[in-house]
Amino acid sequence: MKHHVKLRKPLIKELKKSNVKGTIVQSQPLWVRIFHWGFAVSLTIVILSGLQLHKPASFLALNFSKVLTAHIVFGWFSLGFLAIRIADALIRWDDSLIPKVQDLRHFPQLMSYYFFLRSSPPPARKYNSGQLLIYFSWFVLFLLSSFLGLVSYWQGEHLIWVWRLIGGFQVLRWTKFITTIYFLATIPVHIYLSLTEDISRLQAMVTGYERKPSPNNR
Ligand code: HEM
């Protein structure tokens, strides 16, 4: 049977405090979290609807023009969320997503760590070299694909020079398809690592706060 002992509020607070190992620090500002989950959901819809447009799964019996509308609408949503993150980076003067030479120097050591040849990861800024390469490549490829999407939307009415430059509609489709395959290959790696590497980082992407071991509490 449960015993309900009424404790004074300050006492409960003290007990809770002593159970928490380390200190709680903020690591993901609100706009980063809004961007992250908005972009993740929108881009997933863009990718899945894109695959459906590429090769409709007949058993789903989805209406082609509705799938196309969803693809375009969520493409604009993804762009909007990315715009929020870019504005946020400019306002906070935050360069945590920009890969620098010093970051990339640690890449071989990071790979040794991921392949269990090193017991600890090399030093890193907010994100490690692998994360930086993946996030940055996502932004570049997403913007490229969105632009090519706009080019095909106008069907040669505007931006004809782009059609000519890349070598026609089939090359445009092929480029967007390869980009999709790259996203499909790298997103699971991102999710796997965020679940297995340090779960408090995921906590921070949801709540904004992260638990860090403090020197006197280790
Ligand atoms: C269930 C799915 C997902 C989970 C659990 C997840 C988790 C996370 C976590 C924990 C971080 C922070 C990493 C750290 O602090 O070291 C992060 C960052 C990031 N994730 Fe995800 N993620 C998911 C899906 C996605 C998708 C689909 C995308 C887009 C392709 C994405 C793009 C990003 C980006 C760009 C960042 C850097 C955020 C910034 O600083 O602005 N994530 N994710």
Short mmCIF file of N, CA and C and ligand atoms in Angstrom, two decimals, residues 28 32 35-37 39-40 43-44 85 96-97 126-127 131 135 138-139 183 187 190-191 194-195 201-202 205, ligand 1:
data_model
loop_
_atom_site.label_atom_id
_atom_site.label_comp_id
_atom_site.label_asym_id
_atom_site.label_seq_id
_atom_site.Cartn_x
_atom_site.Cartn_y
_atom_site.Cartn_z
N GLN A 28 19.53 24.17 -26.60
CA GLN A 28 18.85 24.39 -27.88
C GLN A 28 17.79 25.48 -27.71
N VAL A 32 15.58 27.10 -32.69
CA VAL A 32 16.27 25.93 -33.25
C VAL A 32 15.35 24.71 -33.16
N PHE A 35 12.54 25.08 -35.68
CA PHE A 35 13.09 24.74 -36.99
C PHE A 35 13.25 23.23 -37.11
N HIS A 36 13.91 22.60 -36.11
CA HIS A 36 14.25 21.19 -36.23
C HIS A 36 13.04 20.31 -36.48
N TRP A 37 12.03 20.43 -35.61
CA TRP A 37 10.90 19.51 -35.74
C TRP A 37 10.02 19.89 -36.93
N PHE A 39 11.10 21.31 -39.75
CA PHE A 39 11.84 20.90 -40.94
C PHE A 39 11.82 19.38 -41.08
N ALA A 40 12.03 18.68 -39.96
CA ALA A 40 12.08 17.20 -40.00
C ALA A 40 10.76 16.64 -40.52
N LEU A 43 10.09 17.90 -44.29
CA LEU A 43 10.97 17.27 -45.28
C LEU A 43 10.64 15.79 -45.45
N THR A 44 10.23 15.13 -44.37
CA THR A 44 9.83 13.72 -44.48
C THR A 44 8.63 13.61 -45.44
N ARG A 85 15.58 29.29 -39.35
CA ARG A 85 16.88 28.92 -38.76
C ARG A 85 17.99 29.85 -39.23
N SER A 96 27.30 27.63 -35.37
CA SER A 96 27.45 26.22 -34.98
C SER A 96 27.17 25.25 -36.13
N LEU A 97 26.51 25.72 -37.20
CA LEU A 97 26.20 24.81 -38.31
C LEU A 97 27.17 24.97 -39.48
N LYS A 126 29.85 22.75 -30.96
CA LYS A 126 28.51 22.25 -30.64
C LYS A 126 28.22 20.93 -31.35
N TYR A 127 28.55 20.87 -32.66
CA TYR A 127 28.34 19.64 -33.42
C TYR A 127 29.69 19.12 -33.90
N GLN A 131 28.47 15.43 -38.03
CA GLN A 131 27.18 16.13 -38.01
C GLN A 131 27.23 17.34 -38.93
N TYR A 135 24.63 17.88 -41.89
CA TYR A 135 23.66 18.98 -41.84
C TYR A 135 23.89 19.96 -42.99
N TRP A 138 22.84 18.58 -46.27
CA TRP A 138 21.38 18.58 -46.35
C TRP A 138 20.86 19.93 -46.81
N PHE A 139 21.40 21.01 -46.20
CA PHE A 139 20.91 22.34 -46.56
C PHE A 139 21.19 22.63 -48.04
N PHE A 183 19.31 11.57 -48.95
CA PHE A 183 18.55 11.84 -47.72
C PHE A 183 18.11 10.54 -47.06
N ILE A 187 19.43 10.18 -43.24
CA ILE A 187 18.49 10.49 -42.15
C ILE A 187 18.47 9.36 -41.10
N HIS A 190 21.39 9.74 -38.85
CA HIS A 190 21.16 10.86 -37.94
C HIS A 190 20.27 10.42 -36.77
N ILE A 191 19.18 9.72 -37.07
CA ILE A 191 18.25 9.30 -36.01
C ILE A 191 18.92 8.25 -35.11
N SER A 194 21.44 9.98 -32.88
CA SER A 194 20.85 10.84 -31.85
C SER A 194 20.19 10.01 -30.75
N LEU A 195 19.85 8.77 -31.07
CA LEU A 195 19.25 7.91 -30.04
C LEU A 195 20.31 7.15 -29.24
N ARG A 201 21.15 14.99 -25.50
CA ARG A 201 21.11 15.90 -26.64
C ARG A 201 19.71 15.91 -27.26
N LEU A 202 19.08 14.73 -27.24
CA LEU A 202 17.71 14.64 -27.77
C LEU A 202 16.74 15.35 -26.82
N MET A 205 16.82 18.84 -27.62
CA MET A 205 16.12 19.21 -28.86
C MET A 205 14.61 19.25 -28.63
C1 HEM B 1 12.94 11.10 -35.27
C2 HEM B 1 13.71 11.84 -36.02
C3 HEM B 1 14.82 12.73 -35.52
C4 HEM B 1 15.45 12.79 -34.30
C5 HEM B 1 15.21 11.93 -33.08
C6 HEM B 1 16.43 13.87 -34.38
C7 HEM B 1 17.27 14.26 -33.35
C8 HEM B 1 18.18 15.30 -33.40
C9 HEM B 1 19.03 15.72 -32.31
C10 HEM B 1 19.07 15.06 -30.94
C11 HEM B 1 19.77 16.77 -32.74
C12 HEM B 1 20.84 17.51 -31.93
C13 HEM B 1 22.17 16.81 -32.11
C14 HEM B 1 23.17 17.21 -31.03
O1 HEM B 1 22.87 18.03 -30.16
O2 HEM B 1 24.31 16.67 -31.08
C15 HEM B 1 19.41 17.04 -34.10
C16 HEM B 1 19.91 18.07 -34.88
C17 HEM B 1 19.56 18.30 -36.18
N1 HEM B 1 18.70 17.52 -36.96
FE1 HEM B 1 17.54 15.98 -36.30
N2 HEM B 1 16.39 14.41 -35.63
C18 HEM B 1 15.42 13.75 -36.36
C19 HEM B 1 15.07 13.97 -37.68
C20 HEM B 1 15.67 14.91 -38.49
C21 HEM B 1 15.35 15.10 -39.91
C22 HEM B 1 14.33 14.28 -40.71
C23 HEM B 1 16.12 16.12 -40.33
C24 HEM B 1 16.15 16.73 -41.71
C25 HEM B 1 16.61 16.08 -42.73
C26 HEM B 1 16.93 16.58 -39.21
C27 HEM B 1 17.84 17.62 -39.26
C28 HEM B 1 18.61 18.08 -38.21
C29 HEM B 1 19.44 19.26 -38.26
C30 HEM B 1 19.61 20.16 -39.47
C31 HEM B 1 20.02 19.42 -36.99
C32 HEM B 1 20.91 20.58 -36.52
C33 HEM B 1 19.97 21.54 -35.80
C34 HEM B 1 20.45 23.00 -35.66
O3 HEM B 1 21.43 23.28 -34.97
O4 HEM B 1 19.81 23.86 -36.26
N3 HEM B 1 16.63 15.82 -38.11
N4 HEM B 1 18.42 16.12 -34.49
#
